[in-house]
Each structure stands twice: as C-alpha cells, then as structure tokens.
Tab-separated table of C-alpha atoms in Angstrom:
chain	number	residue	atom	x	y	z
A	1	MET	CA	71.969	70.568	91.546
A	2	PHE	CA	69.109	69.406	89.324
A	3	LEU	CA	68.772	72.917	87.917
A	4	LEU	CA	72.312	72.721	86.545
A	5	PHE	CA	71.659	69.733	84.291
A	6	PRO	CA	69.129	71.466	81.985
A	7	LYS	CA	71.483	74.451	81.701
A	8	ALA	CA	74.387	72.137	80.938
A	9	ARG	CA	72.342	70.348	78.293
A	10	ARG	CA	71.301	73.650	76.733
A	11	ALA	CA	74.923	74.821	76.703
A	12	GLN	CA	76.010	71.538	75.123
A	13	ALA	CA	73.299	71.875	72.465
A	14	ILE	CA	74.379	75.439	71.692
A	15	TRP	CA	78.007	74.300	71.514
A	16	LYS	CA	77.180	71.508	69.045
A	17	ARG	CA	75.371	73.938	66.776
A	18	GLN	CA	78.522	76.040	66.395
A	19	SER	CA	80.848	75.548	63.470
A	20	LEU	CA	84.116	73.664	63.866
A	21	ALA	CA	86.107	76.854	63.269
A	22	ARG	CA	84.237	78.704	66.004
A	23	GLN	CA	84.618	75.807	68.443
A	24	LEU	CA	88.348	75.645	67.737
A	25	PHE	CA	88.741	79.385	68.212
A	26	VAL	CA	86.852	79.353	71.511
A	27	ALA	CA	88.994	76.461	72.758
A	28	MET	CA	92.248	78.173	71.761
A	29	PHE	CA	91.227	81.541	73.145
A	30	THR	CA	90.111	79.947	76.429
A	31	CYS	CA	93.545	78.342	76.782
A	32	VAL	CA	95.196	81.714	76.123
A	33	VAL	CA	93.039	83.400	78.770
A	34	ILE	CA	93.785	80.672	81.340
A	35	VAL	CA	97.544	80.810	80.731
A	36	THR	CA	97.772	84.616	80.822
A	37	SER	CA	95.536	84.798	83.906
A	38	ALA	CA	97.704	82.233	85.711
A	39	TYR	CA	100.848	84.173	84.817
A	40	PHE	CA	99.226	87.423	85.938
A	41	ALA	CA	98.304	85.911	89.316
A	42	TYR	CA	101.810	84.475	89.756
A	43	ASP	CA	103.456	87.760	88.802
A	44	THR	CA	101.231	89.666	91.247
A	45	MET	CA	102.167	87.338	94.115
A	46	GLU	CA	105.867	87.555	93.243
A	47	SER	CA	105.710	91.364	93.126
A	48	ASN	CA	104.055	91.368	96.541
A	49	ARG	CA	106.762	89.076	97.949
A	50	ARG	CA	109.574	91.198	96.487
A	51	LEU	CA	108.125	94.398	97.930
A	52	ILE	CA	107.853	92.838	101.400
A	53	ASP	CA	111.447	91.592	101.141
A	54	MET	CA	112.623	95.082	100.153
A	55	GLU	CA	110.710	96.626	103.050
A	56	ARG	CA	112.184	94.080	105.462
A	57	ALA	CA	115.714	94.673	104.149
A	58	THR	CA	115.294	98.432	104.596
A	59	MET	CA	114.193	98.027	108.213
A	60	GLU	CA	117.039	95.599	108.891
A	61	ALA	CA	119.500	98.119	107.465
A	62	VAL	CA	118.135	100.921	109.674
A	63	PHE	CA	118.152	98.963	112.945
A	64	PRO	CA	121.975	98.998	113.503
A	65	ILE	CA	121.815	102.801	113.507
A	66	ILE	CA	119.013	102.758	116.083
A	67	GLN	CA	120.918	100.201	118.126
A	68	ARG	CA	124.069	102.312	118.140
A	69	LEU	CA	122.158	105.404	119.263
A	70	ILE	CA	120.502	103.452	122.093
A	71	GLU	CA	123.839	101.959	123.186
A	72	ASN	CA	125.556	105.361	123.215
A	73	ALA	CA	122.712	106.807	125.280
A	74	MET	CA	122.946	103.890	127.735
A	75	VAL	CA	126.724	104.271	128.074
A	76	HIS	CA	126.281	107.961	128.888
A	77	LYS	CA	123.322	107.126	131.156
A	78	SER	CA	121.126	109.472	129.156
A	79	SER	CA	117.745	107.749	129.174
A	80	ARG	CA	116.053	110.916	127.945
A	81	GLN	CA	117.917	110.602	124.656
A	82	ILE	CA	116.367	107.164	124.225
A	83	ARG	CA	112.907	108.587	124.906
A	84	ASP	CA	113.525	111.419	122.423
A	85	LEU	CA	114.814	108.935	119.850
A	86	PHE	CA	111.618	106.898	120.016
A	87	ALA	CA	109.450	110.019	120.038
A	88	THR	CA	111.191	111.317	116.923
A	89	ALA	CA	111.179	107.971	115.119
A	90	ASN	CA	107.487	107.271	115.648
A	91	GLY	CA	105.689	108.462	112.565
A	92	HIS	CA	108.768	110.065	111.006
A	93	GLY	CA	111.250	107.255	110.449
A	94	ILE	CA	111.288	104.017	108.545
A	95	ALA	CA	108.617	102.620	110.862
A	96	GLU	CA	105.203	104.023	111.689
A	97	THR	CA	105.622	102.942	115.318
A	98	MET	CA	108.667	101.929	117.334
A	99	TYR	CA	108.460	100.248	120.740
A	100	LEU	CA	111.081	99.488	123.351
A	101	LEU	CA	110.398	96.017	124.786
A	102	ASP	CA	111.919	94.224	127.742
A	103	ASP	CA	113.350	90.701	127.499
A	104	SER	CA	109.843	89.226	127.912
A	105	LYS	CA	108.579	91.434	125.058
A	106	HIS	CA	106.433	93.759	127.174
A	107	ALA	CA	106.473	97.387	126.120
A	108	VAL	CA	108.377	99.780	128.395
A	109	ASP	CA	106.952	103.159	129.420
A	110	LEU	CA	109.596	105.547	128.102
A	111	GLU	CA	108.446	108.477	130.222
A	112	ASP	CA	109.188	106.497	133.376
A	113	PHE	CA	112.430	105.340	131.819
A	114	ALA	CA	113.490	108.912	131.009
A	115	GLU	CA	112.656	110.240	134.475
A	116	GLY	CA	114.678	107.534	136.203
A	117	ARG	CA	111.656	105.756	137.670
A	118	LYS	CA	111.101	102.043	137.431
A	119	PRO	CA	109.484	101.711	133.999
A	120	ARG	CA	105.953	100.411	133.881
A	121	ARG	CA	105.326	97.477	131.556
A	122	PHE	CA	102.337	97.048	129.333
A	123	THR	CA	101.284	94.861	126.443
A	124	ALA	CA	102.225	96.390	123.117
A	125	PRO	CA	99.158	97.145	120.962
A	126	GLU	CA	98.305	94.335	118.599
A	127	VAL	CA	98.810	95.087	114.932
A	128	ALA	CA	97.469	93.023	112.063
A	129	GLY	CA	100.321	91.250	110.338
A	130	ARG	CA	98.342	91.291	107.097
A	131	THR	CA	98.438	95.091	106.899
A	132	HIS	CA	101.734	95.756	108.702
A	133	LEU	CA	105.268	94.441	108.732
A	134	ILE	CA	106.358	93.750	112.330
A	135	LEU	CA	110.000	93.067	113.212
A	136	ASP	CA	111.508	92.572	116.681
A	137	PHE	CA	115.252	93.238	116.874
A	138	PRO	CA	117.123	91.994	119.977
A	139	MET	CA	119.328	94.332	121.968
A	140	ILE	CA	122.358	92.141	122.720
A	141	SER	CA	124.305	92.851	125.915
A	142	ARG	CA	127.692	94.522	125.407
A	143	PRO	CA	130.644	94.626	127.812
A	144	SER	CA	129.623	98.140	128.788
A	145	CYS	CA	126.166	96.832	129.798
A	146	VAL	CA	127.457	94.379	132.398
A	147	GLN	CA	127.712	97.010	135.133
A	148	CYS	CA	123.980	97.757	135.043
A	149	HIS	CA	122.441	94.502	133.791
A	150	GLY	CA	124.827	91.869	135.107
A	151	PRO	CA	126.979	89.331	133.270
A	152	ASP	CA	124.268	86.690	132.828
A	153	LYS	CA	121.816	88.729	130.816
A	154	ARG	CA	122.505	88.226	127.122
A	155	VAL	CA	119.393	89.876	125.644
A	156	LEU	CA	118.547	93.191	127.299
A	157	GLY	CA	115.339	93.710	125.377
A	158	TYR	CA	113.958	94.287	121.923
A	159	VAL	CA	113.175	97.133	119.575
A	160	ARG	CA	109.939	96.543	117.708
A	161	LEU	CA	109.486	98.280	114.383
A	162	VAL	CA	105.983	98.381	112.918
A	163	SER	CA	105.598	99.556	109.350
A	164	PRO	CA	102.283	99.710	107.461
A	165	HIS	CA	102.009	98.361	103.957
A	166	VAL	CA	100.841	101.746	102.640
A	167	GLU	CA	103.727	102.253	100.250
A	168	LYS	CA	103.578	98.608	99.241
A	169	ALA	CA	99.861	98.937	98.507
A	170	ARG	CA	100.535	102.025	96.392
A	171	VAL	CA	103.232	100.274	94.378
A	172	MET	CA	101.092	97.160	94.065
A	173	ALA	CA	98.177	99.204	92.731
A	174	ALA	CA	100.406	100.817	90.110
A	175	ASN	CA	101.922	97.459	89.136
A	176	PHE	CA	98.484	95.861	89.027
A	177	LYS	CA	97.209	98.446	86.548
A	178	SER	CA	100.264	98.252	84.291
A	179	HIS	CA	100.391	94.453	84.375
A	180	LEU	CA	96.651	94.210	83.780
A	181	LEU	CA	96.937	96.411	80.696
A	182	ALA	CA	99.936	94.433	79.432
A	183	ASN	CA	98.245	91.074	79.983
A	184	SER	CA	95.027	92.312	78.379
A	185	ALA	CA	96.976	93.485	75.331
A	186	ILE	CA	98.839	90.160	75.110
A	187	THR	CA	95.575	88.228	75.460
A	188	LEU	CA	93.968	90.315	72.737
A	189	LEU	CA	96.925	89.867	70.366
A	190	LEU	CA	97.077	86.120	70.974
A	191	GLY	CA	93.307	85.925	70.502
A	192	LEU	CA	93.588	87.715	67.156
A	193	TRP	CA	96.437	85.411	66.192
A	194	ALA	CA	94.334	82.372	67.102
A	195	LEU	CA	91.447	83.791	65.088
A	196	LEU	CA	93.711	84.263	62.069
A	197	ILE	CA	95.068	80.711	62.341
A	198	VAL	CA	91.568	79.237	62.658
A	199	HIS	CA	90.369	81.280	59.705
A	200	MET	CA	93.271	80.265	57.447
A	201	MET	CA	93.634	76.626	58.551
A	202	VAL	CA	90.001	75.665	59.163
A	203	ALA	CA	87.345	78.165	58.139
A	204	ARG	CA	88.681	78.973	54.662
A	205	PRO	CA	89.374	75.340	53.600
A	206	LEU	CA	85.985	74.254	54.926
A	207	ALA	CA	84.298	77.049	52.991
A	208	ARG	CA	86.047	75.960	49.800
A	209	ILE	CA	85.105	72.342	50.377
A	210	ALA	CA	81.477	73.308	51.077
A	211	GLN	CA	81.342	75.436	47.917
A	212	ALA	CA	82.809	72.576	45.869
A	213	MET	CA	80.231	70.141	47.295
A	214	LYS	CA	77.434	72.490	46.255
A	215	LEU	CA	78.821	72.566	42.718
A	216	VAL	CA	79.095	68.744	42.657
A	217	ARG	CA	75.517	68.474	43.917
A	218	ALA	CA	74.495	70.794	41.110
A	219	GLY	CA	75.973	68.352	38.580
A	220	ARG	CA	79.411	69.818	37.999
A	221	LEU	CA	81.363	66.648	38.657
A	222	ASP	CA	84.598	68.091	37.271
A	223	THR	CA	84.812	70.576	40.130
A	224	ARG	CA	88.233	70.835	41.717
A	225	ILE	CA	89.393	72.668	44.835
A	226	ALA	CA	92.274	74.987	44.041
A	227	VAL	CA	94.166	74.938	47.341
A	228	VAL	CA	93.497	72.723	50.331
A	229	PRO	CA	96.104	72.349	53.095
A	230	ASP	CA	97.941	69.045	53.166
A	231	SER	CA	96.138	67.788	56.263
A	232	GLU	CA	93.053	65.786	57.263
A	233	PHE	CA	90.973	67.923	54.894
C-alpha cells in the first residue's frame, strides 16, 4: 500500500507538467474508451443471451417430433424403435446426447427396454451447464398410455436433450472479432475527433495567446490576437 503513494505522486507530478490541451485530450479519449468498452461488453453479453435463446427455441421446436415418434412406438408396443431413435439421435440430431429418464429423472437403460426386460436405472452423467444447454422435456400421459401406466400417472418420464455450446462459441468468436474491429475503429475515429476539437478549441488559441504575450514582453504593446474563440480565453 505504501509503495502506491510514491507512484501516485509521481503520476500526479507528470500529469501536472502536461499542457492543458493534452490533459483535456487524455480526459476526453479516456471517456470515449470507457463508453465504447462498456457498450462492447454489453453487446457481447446480449449476443450470448440471444444465441442461447435461439438454441433453446430450436430444441423446443424439435421435441414435439421426438415426442410423437416415442408415442407412436409406445402405441405399437415397439420399444426397439425407441432405442433406435435414441441411438440415431445421439450425436446426429439437434442434441449431442439424448437420454430417456423415468419420472424420478433417472436414466433408463434402453437395451433392457428394447429387449422387454425391466429397464435398469442409473444416474445420467453430469454435464457442465456452463458449456452445455440441458433441457428436460416431460412425457405427458395420453389416453392410450393408461392401459400400461395406469390412470394416476400424469408424467411418464422425461427426455433430456444435451447440446454443447460449440456452435455458439464459433458464432461468438466471429462476432467478437467483428465487433472488436468495429469498436476499435469507432474509438479511433472518436479519438481523432477529440484531438481535432482540442487542437482547434484549446491548443491553437493558447498558442496564439502565448505568442502574443511574447510580443508584448518584447515591447510590442500594440499586439493584437486575430481570432480567439468567444469563451473563457
């Protein structure tokens, strides 16, 4: 902590030695950098949120098709079709992995299910929510399901879709590069504009005033300044 004070005092001394025009430019340019950086961070977060929402909407649109295929297979008592559906979907569909869960959200062994044996239950592998989108869709009991599952069972189980954020990361990387270039260009242009304003409104009038003072000090008391902005100067 004590080491910071000498550095702060040195920085303050360096700052005081700078001209007013340079101090004003640094202050303006710092504000431009802060504003553009804040907008860049906000835009990045919003792009990330929109991509996740699009990915979620896509999975929600696909699930009714999966549900209908599962229901048709259950009506025809073709459990092997359900196993084949999950085998085909895993790694080739909208989700990287698709699990069939029971009503307590334990994964069901589809091989046992397809062979007509009592399916073994196991805990579905944990997946990091930060790197994957995980959605559990309930399988609601239909009138045709009452014969096998009874009238009191409303939720037969769940279909879990797990999708990695690979495509989202790819899009985010592309957006990050384009937005970074755009924000850098805007920052540079605004910095040049601030430099031009400081030069015209501060540096040039101060230079004229300083030159006139030198002439007055040299004895030319009739010295006049041609153009000075109508301001504090």
